mmCIF file of C-alpha atoms in Angstrom:
data_model
loop_
_atom_site.group_PDB
_atom_site.id
_atom_site.type_symbol
_atom_site.label_atom_id
_atom_site.label_comp_id
_atom_site.label_asym_id
_atom_site.label_seq_id
_atom_site.Cartn_x
_atom_site.Cartn_y
_atom_site.Cartn_z
ATOM 1 C CA GLY A 1 -12.642 1.640 44.453
ATOM 2 C CA ASP A 2 -13.226 4.416 41.935
ATOM 3 C CA ASN A 3 -10.069 6.273 42.918
ATOM 4 C CA CYS A 4 -6.504 5.015 43.236
ATOM 5 C CA ASN A 5 -4.338 6.732 45.814
ATOM 6 C CA GLU A 6 -2.677 3.846 47.630
ATOM 7 C CA ALA A 7 -0.997 0.588 46.669
ATOM 8 C CA SER A 8 -3.915 -1.412 48.042
ATOM 9 C CA ASP A 9 -6.442 0.193 45.696
ATOM 10 C CA TYR A 10 -7.505 -1.308 42.376
ATOM 11 C CA VAL A 11 -8.747 0.582 39.336
ATOM 12 C CA CYS A 12 -10.081 -0.945 36.105
ATOM 13 C CA GLY A 13 -8.863 -4.404 37.081
ATOM 14 C CA PHE A 14 -5.263 -3.336 37.727
ATOM 15 C CA GLN A 15 -3.371 -2.781 40.943
ATOM 16 C CA CYS A 16 -2.107 0.779 41.372
ATOM 17 C CA ASN A 17 1.383 1.005 42.844
ATOM 18 C CA LYS A 18 3.168 4.098 44.110
ATOM 19 C CA ASN A 19 6.649 4.480 42.624
ATOM 20 C CA ASP A 20 8.502 7.435 44.146
ATOM 21 C CA ALA A 21 6.545 10.528 43.093
ATOM 22 C CA GLU A 22 4.708 8.811 40.237
ATOM 23 C CA TYR A 23 2.170 6.087 39.773
ATOM 24 C CA HIS A 24 2.057 3.295 37.267
ATOM 25 C CA ILE A 25 -0.327 0.494 36.439
ATOM 26 C CA SER A 26 1.119 -3.008 36.758
ATOM 27 C CA MET A 27 -0.290 -6.383 35.865
ATOM 28 C CA PRO A 28 -0.540 -8.569 38.998
ATOM 29 C CA GLY A 29 -1.572 -12.096 38.191
ATOM 30 C CA ASP A 30 -4.973 -12.440 36.581
ATOM 31 C CA ARG A 31 -6.303 -9.035 37.495
ATOM 32 C CA ALA A 32 -5.746 -7.880 33.898
ATOM 33 C CA THR A 33 -8.464 -10.106 32.527
ATOM 34 C CA ASP A 34 -10.823 -7.198 31.799
ATOM 35 C CA ILE A 35 -8.694 -4.450 30.306
ATOM 36 C CA LYS A 36 -10.166 -0.988 30.531
ATOM 37 C CA THR A 37 -8.616 2.455 30.366
ATOM 38 C CA CYS A 38 -7.562 4.483 33.371
ATOM 39 C CA ARG A 39 -7.391 8.278 33.259
ATOM 40 C CA TYR A 40 -4.596 10.239 34.898
ATOM 41 C CA ASP A 41 -6.182 12.742 37.287
ATOM 42 C CA SER A 42 -3.528 14.635 39.252
ATOM 43 C CA THR A 43 -2.400 12.040 41.827
ATOM 44 C CA SER A 44 -5.286 9.659 41.274
ATOM 45 C CA ARG A 45 -6.545 7.441 38.523
ATOM 46 C CA THR A 46 -10.219 6.956 37.851
ATOM 47 C CA CYS A 47 -11.870 4.356 35.680
ATOM 48 C CA GLY A 48 -12.247 5.654 32.134
ATOM 49 C CA GLY A 49 -14.541 2.923 30.836
ATOM 50 C CA ASN A 50 -13.966 0.963 27.639
ATOM 51 C CA SER A 51 -12.417 3.723 25.532
ATOM 52 C CA GLY A 52 -8.902 5.096 25.298
ATOM 53 C CA GLU A 53 -5.429 3.747 24.724
ATOM 54 C CA ILE A 54 -3.645 0.633 25.989
ATOM 55 C CA GLU A 55 0.051 0.024 25.617
ATOM 56 C CA VAL A 56 1.772 -3.259 26.367
ATOM 57 C CA VAL A 57 5.567 -2.918 26.502
ATOM 58 C CA TYR A 58 8.586 -4.908 27.602
ATOM 59 C CA GLY A 59 10.939 -2.769 29.671
ATOM 60 C CA THR A 60 11.788 -1.366 33.084
ATOM 61 C CA ASN A 61 10.407 2.156 32.687
ATOM 62 C CA PRO A 62 6.628 1.981 32.582
ATOM 63 C CA TYR A 63 4.873 5.261 32.092
ATOM 64 C CA MET A 64 1.391 6.594 31.944
ATOM 65 C CA THR A 65 0.074 9.642 30.103
ATOM 66 C CA THR A 66 -3.392 11.064 29.700
ATOM 67 C CA ASN A 67 -5.924 8.387 28.783
ATOM 68 C CA ARG A 68 -3.216 5.757 28.282
ATOM 69 C CA THR A 69 -2.564 2.572 30.209
ATOM 70 C CA THR A 70 0.851 0.905 30.136
ATOM 71 C CA LEU A 71 1.109 -2.768 31.065
ATOM 72 C CA GLU A 72 4.621 -3.439 32.262
ATOM 73 C CA GLN A 73 6.540 -6.565 31.311
ATOM 74 C CA SER A 74 9.595 -6.373 33.574
ATOM 75 C CA GLU A 75 13.112 -7.330 32.443
ATOM 76 C CA ASP A 76 13.621 -8.984 35.823
ATOM 77 C CA ALA A 77 14.648 -12.583 35.205
ATOM 78 C CA THR A 78 12.092 -13.775 37.736
ATOM 79 C CA ARG A 79 9.238 -12.613 35.515
ATOM 80 C CA SER A 80 8.264 -13.902 32.103
ATOM 81 C CA THR A 81 8.119 -11.686 29.034
ATOM 82 C CA GLU A 82 5.165 -13.664 27.754
ATOM 83 C CA PHE A 83 1.873 -11.802 27.439
ATOM 84 C CA HIS A 84 -0.969 -14.226 28.115
ATOM 85 C CA LYS A 85 -4.063 -12.069 27.770
ATOM 86 C CA ARG A 86 -6.446 -12.049 24.836
ATOM 87 C CA LEU A 87 -7.693 -8.542 24.095
ATOM 88 C CA ASN A 88 -11.130 -7.333 22.967
ATOM 89 C CA LEU A 89 -11.015 -3.710 21.813
ATOM 90 C CA VAL A 90 -13.856 -1.369 20.883
ATOM 91 C CA ASP A 91 -13.002 2.242 19.954
ATOM 92 C CA GLN A 92 -9.569 1.844 21.522
ATOM 93 C CA SER A 93 -5.894 2.139 20.619
ATOM 94 C CA LEU A 94 -3.390 -0.605 21.416
ATOM 95 C CA THR A 95 0.381 -0.858 21.111
ATOM 96 C CA LEU A 96 1.781 -4.349 21.688
ATOM 97 C CA ARG A 97 5.579 -4.272 21.706
ATOM 98 C CA HIS A 98 8.496 -6.626 22.541
ATOM 99 C CA VAL A 99 6.391 -9.423 24.032
ATOM 100 C CA HIS A 100 5.709 -13.081 23.314
ATOM 101 C CA THR A 101 2.144 -14.287 22.949
ATOM 102 C CA ASN A 102 1.587 -18.018 22.646
ATOM 103 C CA ASN A 103 -0.880 -20.900 22.772
ATOM 104 C CA ASN A 104 -4.278 -19.217 23.080
ATOM 105 C CA GLU A 105 -7.196 -21.448 22.082
ATOM 106 C CA VAL A 106 -10.643 -20.040 21.284
ATOM 107 C CA TYR A 107 -13.989 -21.113 19.846
ATOM 108 C CA GLY A 108 -15.148 -18.048 17.925
ATOM 109 C CA GLY A 109 -18.765 -17.382 17.064
ATOM 110 C CA GLY A 110 -21.648 -15.028 17.703
ATOM 111 C CA GLY A 111 -19.321 -12.037 17.833
ATOM 112 C CA VAL A 112 -17.277 -13.570 20.669
ATOM 113 C CA ASP A 113 -13.677 -14.829 20.630
ATOM 114 C CA LEU A 114 -13.210 -13.933 16.972
ATOM 115 C CA GLY A 115 -9.470 -13.377 17.426
ATOM 116 C CA ALA A 116 -7.240 -15.686 19.471
ATOM 117 C CA ILE A 117 -4.822 -12.803 20.154
ATOM 118 C CA ILE A 118 -6.808 -9.611 19.505
ATOM 119 C CA SER A 119 -10.356 -8.780 18.437
ATOM 120 C CA CYS A 120 -10.751 -5.116 17.514
ATOM 121 C CA THR A 121 -13.678 -3.021 16.308
ATOM 122 C CA SER A 122 -13.242 0.607 15.197
ATOM 123 C CA SER A 123 -9.827 0.562 16.849
ATOM 124 C CA THR A 124 -6.178 1.277 16.067
ATOM 125 C CA VAL A 125 -3.609 -1.444 16.766
ATOM 126 C CA ALA A 126 0.199 -1.326 16.506
ATOM 127 C CA ILE A 127 2.087 -4.612 16.852
ATOM 128 C CA GLU A 128 5.849 -4.177 17.014
ATOM 129 C CA TYR A 129 8.564 -6.809 17.380
ATOM 130 C CA ILE A 130 6.446 -9.569 18.887
ATOM 131 C CA ARG A 131 6.798 -13.334 18.598
ATOM 132 C CA SER A 132 3.569 -15.293 18.356
ATOM 133 C CA SER A 133 3.003 -19.030 18.000
ATOM 134 C CA GLY A 134 0.719 -21.921 18.805
ATOM 135 C CA HIS A 135 -2.634 -20.100 18.745
ATOM 136 C CA VAL A 136 -5.693 -22.038 17.600
ATOM 137 C CA GLN A 137 -9.088 -20.841 16.385
ATOM 138 C CA LYS A 138 -11.596 -23.716 16.523
ATOM 139 C CA GLY A 139 -14.695 -21.775 15.561
ATOM 140 C CA ILE A 140 -15.172 -18.793 13.259
ATOM 141 C CA GLY A 141 -12.699 -15.918 13.107
ATOM 142 C CA SER A 142 -8.922 -15.769 13.284
ATOM 143 C CA GLY A 143 -6.160 -17.612 15.066
ATOM 144 C CA GLY A 144 -4.485 -14.236 15.553
ATOM 145 C CA ILE A 145 -6.083 -10.844 14.873
ATOM 146 C CA PHE A 146 -9.690 -10.127 13.919
ATOM 147 C CA ALA A 147 -10.158 -6.548 12.653
ATOM 148 C CA ASP A 148 -13.593 -5.024 12.053
ATOM 149 C CA GLY A 149 -13.342 -1.484 10.682
ATOM 150 C CA SER A 150 -9.953 -1.103 12.340
ATOM 151 C CA SER A 151 -6.406 -0.050 11.494
ATOM 152 C CA VAL A 152 -3.684 -2.619 12.218
ATOM 153 C CA ARG A 153 0.061 -2.093 11.734
ATOM 154 C CA VAL A 154 2.502 -5.002 12.184
ATOM 155 C CA VAL A 155 6.273 -4.417 12.151
ATOM 156 C CA GLY A 156 9.257 -6.676 12.764
ATOM 157 C CA SER A 157 7.210 -9.595 14.058
ATOM 158 C CA ALA A 158 7.021 -13.364 13.578
ATOM 159 C CA PHE A 159 3.922 -15.570 13.460
ATOM 160 C CA LYS A 160 4.505 -19.314 13.440
ATOM 161 C CA ASP A 161 2.355 -22.432 13.698
ATOM 162 C CA ILE A 162 -0.930 -20.553 14.098
ATOM 163 C CA ARG A 163 -3.975 -22.533 13.031
ATOM 164 C CA ASN A 164 -7.593 -22.007 12.112
ATOM 165 C CA LEU A 165 -9.391 -25.318 12.402
ATOM 166 C CA GLY A 166 -12.807 -23.825 11.657
ATOM 167 C CA LEU A 167 -13.676 -20.957 9.293
ATOM 168 C CA GLY A 168 -11.679 -17.776 8.779
ATOM 169 C CA ALA A 169 -8.002 -16.849 8.786
ATOM 170 C CA GLY A 170 -4.968 -18.365 10.393
ATOM 171 C CA VAL A 171 -3.452 -15.042 11.450
ATOM 172 C CA VAL A 172 -5.386 -11.935 10.271
ATOM 173 C CA TYR A 173 -9.041 -11.527 9.290
ATOM 174 C CA ALA A 174 -9.814 -7.962 8.155
ATOM 175 C CA MET A 175 -13.288 -6.755 7.217
ATOM 176 C CA ALA A 176 -15.568 -3.738 6.896
ATOM 177 C CA GLY A 177 -13.044 -1.180 5.698
ATOM 178 C CA SER A 178 -10.088 -2.232 7.821
ATOM 179 C CA THR A 179 -6.550 -1.175 6.917
ATOM 180 C CA ILE A 180 -3.667 -3.613 7.401
ATOM 181 C CA ASP A 181 -0.002 -2.551 7.078
ATOM 182 C CA ILE A 182 2.701 -5.222 7.414
ATOM 183 C CA GLU A 183 6.474 -4.671 7.296
ATOM 184 C CA PHE A 184 9.492 -6.874 8.017
ATOM 185 C CA THR A 185 7.290 -9.689 9.296
ATOM 186 C CA GLY A 186 7.352 -13.447 8.769
ATOM 187 C CA PHE A 187 4.468 -15.936 8.607
ATOM 188 C CA LYS A 188 5.532 -19.563 8.756
ATOM 189 C CA ALA A 189 3.797 -22.940 9.103
ATOM 190 C CA CYS A 190 0.350 -21.406 9.651
ATOM 191 C CA GLN A 191 -2.686 -23.232 8.350
ATOM 192 C CA HIS A 192 -6.385 -23.346 7.682
ATOM 193 C CA ARG A 193 -8.164 -26.695 7.712
ATOM 194 C CA ASN A 194 -11.797 -26.957 8.750
ATOM 195 C CA LEU A 195 -11.265 -30.030 10.897
ATOM 196 C CA MET A 196 -14.013 -28.854 13.270
ATOM 197 C CA HIS A 197 -16.528 -28.881 10.362
ATOM 198 C CA ALA A 198 -17.591 -25.373 11.347
ATOM 199 C CA VAL A 199 -20.610 -23.918 9.555
ATOM 200 C CA THR A 200 -22.242 -20.494 9.567
ATOM 201 C CA PRO A 201 -25.609 -19.224 8.305
ATOM 202 C CA GLU A 202 -23.882 -16.025 7.164
ATOM 203 C CA ALA A 203 -22.705 -15.989 3.563
ATOM 204 C CA GLY A 204 -19.240 -14.776 2.673
ATOM 205 C CA VAL A 205 -17.043 -16.095 5.467
ATOM 206 C CA GLU A 206 -13.708 -16.519 3.684
ATOM 207 C CA SER A 207 -10.848 -18.755 4.756
ATOM 208 C CA ALA A 208 -7.055 -18.648 4.382
ATOM 209 C CA SER A 209 -4.022 -19.960 6.199
ATOM 210 C CA VAL A 210 -2.660 -16.466 6.896
ATOM 211 C CA ILE A 211 -4.759 -13.447 5.810
ATOM 212 C CA VAL A 212 -8.344 -12.802 4.714
ATOM 213 C CA LEU A 213 -9.247 -9.355 3.342
ATOM 214 C CA ASP A 214 -12.940 -8.582 3.020
ATOM 215 C CA SER A 215 -13.724 -5.060 1.773
ATOM 216 C CA SER A 216 -10.421 -3.865 3.226
ATOM 217 C CA ASP A 217 -6.995 -2.548 2.187
ATOM 218 C CA MET A 218 -3.558 -3.986 2.888
ATOM 219 C CA SER A 219 0.101 -3.199 2.213
ATOM 220 C CA ILE A 220 2.929 -5.714 2.698
ATOM 221 C CA ALA A 221 6.634 -4.877 2.444
ATOM 222 C CA HIS A 222 9.875 -6.774 3.127
ATOM 223 C CA SER A 223 8.037 -9.787 4.539
ATOM 224 C CA SER A 224 7.875 -13.550 4.014
ATOM 225 C CA PHE A 225 5.241 -16.295 3.822
ATOM 226 C CA GLU A 226 6.696 -19.791 4.060
ATOM 227 C CA GLU A 227 5.431 -23.346 4.525
ATOM 228 C CA ASN A 228 1.831 -22.337 5.169
ATOM 229 C CA ILE A 229 -0.989 -24.786 4.431
ATOM 230 C CA GLY A 230 -4.071 -23.508 2.639
ATOM 231 C CA ASP A 231 -4.616 -20.417 0.475
ATOM 232 C CA VAL A 232 -2.181 -17.942 2.019
ATOM 233 C CA ILE A 233 -4.033 -14.694 1.224
ATOM 234 C CA VAL A 234 -7.666 -14.426 0.101
ATOM 235 C CA ALA A 235 -8.990 -10.993 -0.911
ATOM 236 C CA VAL A 236 -12.638 -10.197 -1.672
ATOM 237 C CA SER A 237 -13.625 -6.684 -2.816
ATOM 238 C CA SER A 238 -10.308 -5.489 -1.423
ATOM 239 C CA ASN A 239 -7.046 -3.836 -2.462
ATOM 240 C CA MET A 240 -3.484 -4.829 -1.691
ATOM 241 C CA ASN A 241 0.030 -3.623 -2.436
ATOM 242 C CA VAL A 242 2.916 -6.082 -2.031
ATOM 243 C CA THR A 243 6.596 -5.147 -2.399
ATOM 244 C CA HIS A 244 9.876 -6.995 -1.744
ATOM 245 C CA THR A 245 8.088 -9.997 -0.288
ATOM 246 C CA MET A 246 8.731 -13.747 -0.566
ATOM 247 C CA PHE A 247 6.145 -16.528 -0.925
ATOM 248 C CA ARG A 248 7.945 -19.864 -0.687
ATOM 249 C CA HIS A 249 7.018 -23.525 -0.134
ATOM 250 C CA ASN A 250 3.356 -22.810 0.614
ATOM 251 C CA ASN A 251 0.806 -25.558 -0.046
ATOM 252 C CA ALA A 252 -2.659 -24.385 -1.016
ATOM 253 C CA SER A 253 -5.117 -27.215 -1.483
ATOM 254 C CA ALA A 254 -8.851 -27.197 -2.228
ATOM 255 C CA THR A 255 -11.310 -28.875 0.108
ATOM 256 C CA ASN A 256 -13.310 -30.627 -2.589
ATOM 257 C CA ALA A 257 -13.478 -34.366 -2.044
ATOM 258 C CA ASP A 258 -11.391 -35.213 -5.086
ATOM 259 C CA GLY A 259 -10.144 -31.807 -6.238
ATOM 260 C CA ARG A 260 -11.901 -32.176 -9.583
ATOM 261 C CA ARG A 261 -13.547 -29.243 -11.333
ATOM 262 C CA ARG A 262 -14.958 -29.075 -14.864
ATOM 263 C CA LEU A 263 -13.879 -26.236 -17.135
ATOM 264 C CA ALA A 264 -17.231 -24.427 -16.939
ATOM 265 C CA GLU A 265 -17.431 -24.599 -13.162
ATOM 266 C CA ARG A 266 -16.127 -22.017 -10.744
ATOM 267 C CA PRO A 267 -14.117 -23.287 -7.816
ATOM 268 C CA GLU A 268 -15.773 -23.353 -4.448
ATOM 269 C CA GLU A 269 -15.603 -19.851 -2.980
ATOM 270 C CA GLY A 270 -12.972 -19.471 -0.309
ATOM 271 C CA HIS A 271 -11.040 -22.505 -1.585
ATOM 272 C CA GLN A 272 -9.349 -21.466 -4.804
ATOM 273 C CA GLY A 273 -6.260 -23.511 -4.112
ATOM 274 C CA ALA A 274 -3.682 -20.800 -4.825
ATOM 275 C CA THR A 275 -1.077 -18.950 -2.791
ATOM 276 C CA VAL A 276 -2.855 -15.608 -3.336
ATOM 277 C CA ALA A 277 -6.511 -15.471 -4.462
ATOM 278 C CA LEU A 278 -8.408 -12.325 -5.520
ATOM 279 C CA ARG A 279 -12.144 -12.218 -6.228
ATOM 280 C CA HIS A 280 -15.058 -9.827 -6.743
ATOM 281 C CA GLY A 281 -13.183 -6.732 -7.880
ATOM 282 C CA SER A 282 -10.094 -7.123 -5.726
ATOM 283 C CA THR A 283 -6.889 -5.511 -6.966
ATOM 284 C CA ALA A 284 -3.225 -6.127 -6.241
ATOM 285 C CA ILE A 285 -0.005 -4.352 -7.178
ATOM 286 C CA LEU A 286 3.023 -6.638 -6.912
ATOM 287 C CA GLU A 287 6.540 -5.217 -7.112
ATOM 288 C CA GLN A 288 9.833 -7.064 -6.642
ATOM 289 C CA ALA A 289 8.082 -10.084 -5.134
ATOM 290 C CA VAL A 290 9.014 -13.762 -5.435
ATOM 291 C CA PHE A 291 6.725 -16.796 -5.709
ATOM 292 C CA ASP A 292 8.966 -19.834 -5.376
ATOM 293 C CA SER A 293 8.089 -23.539 -5.076
ATOM 294 C CA ASN A 294 4.455 -23.074 -4.066
ATOM 295 C CA SER A 295 1.709 -25.564 -4.898
ATOM 296 C CA GLY A 296 -2.049 -25.397 -5.228
ATOM 297 C CA THR A 297 -4.944 -26.954 -7.077
ATOM 298 C CA SER A 298 -6.000 -24.118 -9.405
ATOM 299 C CA ALA A 299 -2.674 -22.276 -9.469
ATOM 300 C CA GLY A 300 0.669 -22.427 -7.772
ATOM 301 C CA ALA A 301 0.905 -18.650 -7.260
ATOM 302 C CA LEU A 302 -2.069 -16.402 -8.174
ATOM 303 C CA PHE A 303 -5.803 -16.901 -8.730
ATOM 304 C CA LEU A 304 -7.916 -14.023 -10.132
ATOM 305 C CA SER A 305 -11.649 -14.204 -10.719
ATOM 306 C CA ASN A 306 -14.626 -11.935 -11.483
ATOM 307 C CA ALA A 307 -14.921 -8.613 -13.312
ATOM 308 C CA GLY A 308 -12.837 -5.841 -11.822
ATOM 309 C CA SER A 309 -10.297 -8.152 -10.231
ATOM 310 C CA LYS A 310 -6.839 -7.053 -11.383
ATOM 311 C CA VAL A 311 -3.206 -7.839 -10.716
ATOM 312 C CA ALA A 312 -0.464 -5.555 -12.000
ATOM 313 C CA PHE A 313 3.102 -6.782 -11.471
ATOM 314 C CA ASP A 314 6.570 -5.411 -12.084
ATOM 315 C CA GLY A 315 9.789 -7.304 -11.492
ATOM 316 C CA VAL A 316 8.110 -10.379 -10.004
ATOM 317 C CA GLU A 317 9.642 -13.862 -10.199
ATOM 318 C CA PHE A 318 7.480 -16.974 -10.530
ATOM 319 C CA SER A 319 9.637 -20.083 -10.249
ATOM 320 C CA LYS A 320 8.984 -23.793 -9.666
ATOM 321 C CA ASN A 321 5.329 -23.298 -8.742
ATOM 322 C CA GLN A 322 2.983 -26.208 -9.351
ATOM 323 C CA ALA A 323 -0.762 -26.779 -9.818
ATOM 324 C CA THR A 324 -2.332 -30.190 -9.203
ATOM 325 C CA SER A 325 -5.985 -30.049 -10.278
ATOM 326 C CA THR A 326 -7.041 -32.868 -12.588
ATOM 327 C CA ASP A 327 -9.332 -30.588 -14.638
ATOM 328 C CA THR A 328 -8.012 -27.035 -15.210
ATOM 329 C CA SER A 329 -4.933 -25.452 -13.690
ATOM 330 C CA ALA A 330 -1.992 -23.105 -14.133
ATOM 331 C CA GLY A 331 1.482 -23.528 -12.749
ATOM 332 C CA ALA A 332 1.709 -19.812 -11.947
ATOM 333 C CA VAL A 333 -1.459 -17.749 -12.576
ATOM 334 C CA TYR A 334 -5.136 -18.667 -13.146
ATOM 335 C CA VAL A 335 -7.260 -15.789 -14.537
ATOM 336 C CA SER A 336 -11.019 -16.110 -15.137
ATOM 337 C CA ASP A 337 -14.476 -14.544 -15.387
ATOM 338 C CA GLY A 338 -13.517 -11.017 -16.486
ATOM 339 C CA ALA A 339 -10.362 -10.606 -14.384
ATOM 340 C CA THR A 340 -7.203 -8.924 -15.719
ATOM 341 C CA LEU A 341 -3.531 -9.798 -15.352
ATOM 342 C CA SER A 342 -0.944 -7.268 -16.529
ATOM 343 C CA GLY A 343 2.744 -6.978 -15.883
ATOM 344 C CA THR A 344 6.275 -6.160 -16.964
ATOM 345 C CA HIS A 345 9.726 -7.546 -16.279
ATOM 346 C CA GLY A 346 8.393 -10.845 -15.013
ATOM 347 C CA ILE A 347 10.435 -14.028 -14.768
ATOM 348 C CA PHE A 348 8.548 -17.303 -15.268
ATOM 349 C CA GLU A 349 10.780 -20.325 -14.858
ATOM 350 C CA GLY A 350 10.138 -23.981 -14.107
ATOM 351 C CA ASN A 351 6.408 -23.696 -13.365
ATOM 352 C CA SER A 352 4.238 -26.720 -14.110
ATOM 353 C CA ALA A 353 0.659 -27.977 -14.227
ATOM 354 C CA SER A 354 -0.839 -31.387 -14.910
ATOM 355 C CA ALA A 355 -4.517 -31.493 -15.851
ATOM 356 C CA GLN A 356 -6.912 -32.164 -18.714
ATOM 357 C CA TRP A 357 -6.655 -28.437 -19.575
ATOM 358 C CA SER A 358 -3.495 -26.834 -18.250
ATOM 359 C CA ALA A 359 -0.881 -24.137 -18.684
ATOM 360 C CA GLY A 360 2.632 -24.055 -17.350
ATOM 361 C CA VAL A 361 2.383 -20.308 -16.671
ATOM 362 C CA VAL A 362 -1.045 -18.682 -17.249
ATOM 363 C CA PHE A 363 -4.463 -20.289 -17.700
ATOM 364 C CA ALA A 364 -6.954 -17.663 -18.935
ATOM 365 C CA THR A 365 -10.672 -18.229 -19.396
ATOM 366 C CA GLY A 366 -12.896 -15.235 -20.145
ATOM 367 C CA ALA A 367 -10.090 -12.935 -19.006
ATOM 368 C CA THR A 368 -7.531 -10.378 -20.183
ATOM 369 C CA VAL A 369 -3.770 -11.003 -20.039
ATOM 370 C CA ILE A 370 -1.155 -8.347 -20.901
ATOM 371 C CA VAL A 371 2.481 -9.313 -20.305
ATOM 372 C CA LYS A 372 5.408 -7.184 -21.465
ATOM 373 C CA GLN A 373 9.200 -7.535 -21.432
ATOM 374 C CA SER A 374 9.132 -10.815 -19.534
ATOM 375 C CA SER A 375 11.010 -14.096 -19.842
ATOM 376 C CA PHE A 376 9.617 -17.656 -19.951
ATOM 377 C CA SER A 377 11.773 -20.763 -19.606
ATOM 378 C CA ASN A 378 11.346 -24.445 -18.749
ATOM 379 C CA ASN A 379 7.633 -24.209 -17.957
ATOM 380 C CA LEU A 380 5.576 -27.382 -18.473
ATOM 381 C CA ALA A 381 1.968 -28.412 -19.063
ATOM 382 C CA SER A 382 1.129 -32.099 -19.078
ATOM 383 C CA GLY A 383 -1.803 -34.467 -18.771
ATOM 384 C CA HIS A 384 -2.798 -35.668 -15.339
ATOM 385 C CA SER A 385 -2.014 -39.291 -14.527
ATOM 386 C CA MET A 386 -5.654 -39.877 -13.506
ATOM 387 C CA ALA A 387 -7.483 -37.719 -16.063
ATOM 388 C CA GLY A 388 -5.218 -37.675 -19.087
ATOM 389 C CA ALA A 389 -4.809 -34.584 -21.277
ATOM 390 C CA ARG A 390 -7.143 -32.730 -23.662
ATOM 391 C CA ALA A 391 -5.319 -29.443 -24.248
ATOM 392 C CA GLY A 392 -2.417 -27.583 -22.744
ATOM 393 C CA SER A 393 0.321 -25.006 -23.208
ATOM 394 C CA GLY A 394 3.711 -24.648 -21.631
ATOM 395 C CA VAL A 395 3.199 -20.876 -21.365
ATOM 396 C CA ILE A 396 -0.377 -19.579 -21.830
ATOM 397 C CA TYR A 397 -3.668 -21.427 -22.360
ATOM 398 C CA SER A 398 -6.442 -19.109 -23.557
ATOM 399 C CA ASP A 399 -10.170 -19.855 -23.577
ATOM 400 C CA SER A 400 -12.372 -16.945 -24.721
ATOM 401 C CA SER A 401 -9.764 -14.495 -23.465
ATOM 402 C CA THR A 402 -7.871 -11.435 -24.717
ATOM 403 C CA LEU A 403 -4.081 -11.784 -24.876
ATOM 404 C CA GLU A 404 -1.593 -8.988 -25.452
ATOM 405 C CA PRO A 405 1.877 -10.474 -24.992
ATOM 406 C CA ARG A 406 4.670 -8.078 -25.993
#
């Protein structure tokens, strides 16, 4: 009915139970499939439609305040702490805290099922201390969170073995002015591989094993990205700030049939083959970050392309990163087409590239590179076993670029 005064009544898809002098909304079985908001009206709750706040918590003291729904996950050993539902939010607020969410499988497309965990439009989402694994996106979207003009904050969480087998992001796809804030969170063994051969008539669908930023902003602090397959972060017309974060043992590989690319050619968009790729005016500030033992086709660590794209780093370590393209590559950073790399107090050690044109540290073509007060040791550029060598540098290879090393 429209009102909830007794335990037998249902409002907004939830059963309403009387608990002493108060009411709370519980989650009986599958009745939480369509999550809507319930308003608190004296001793009754009436359906509030598709707007308002939803809070999913793990604990024994559920509560409900004005225009807020709490979904209880009991500590009773007879009940699981796993949260099975996939949420679609429009103009809503969500807090997801202290729950496990695992093994959702979706086929995104046509504005439906774009996120295997959460799809949110013009909404605010807080994800705190959750464990998430095994989700699969087989269409277009994200294997985790799809944010359209939304604010998403992730704290103290772990995302593992989440896959996008179509187009999009393994864990987070943010677009249309979204804001993503990530702290103390780990991303491990996630991947993007278009095994479903997904296609879309819409231009500009980017892909990455963990995060895609499209006209959005992101901050990352005290987090880690390890053993992911595919470009880990791809940013287009976006801004990001990364501090005290580790990128280790990630494997970014291009989808070209043989990985070959001539010097004058741009790599296929969305498949730069680098741990972090920035294009079309994207900017990144990197502080006290580490790129260790990553591999990719164009670059082991960073790829920057197009005018206005900039990376500024301070106190960042690039060690044992490797690029594998047979044509042009950089062990650490590839900068091209009007992009700018600048930084201080960098450590570049043991990076390597093997290609016809290669650089152990930085490959710059039509770009600007300014590096100050940094150290370079044991970096290597060599010819590829299949393509031989035409030119290379153990530190910086410059083609029609501006260099200001100091």
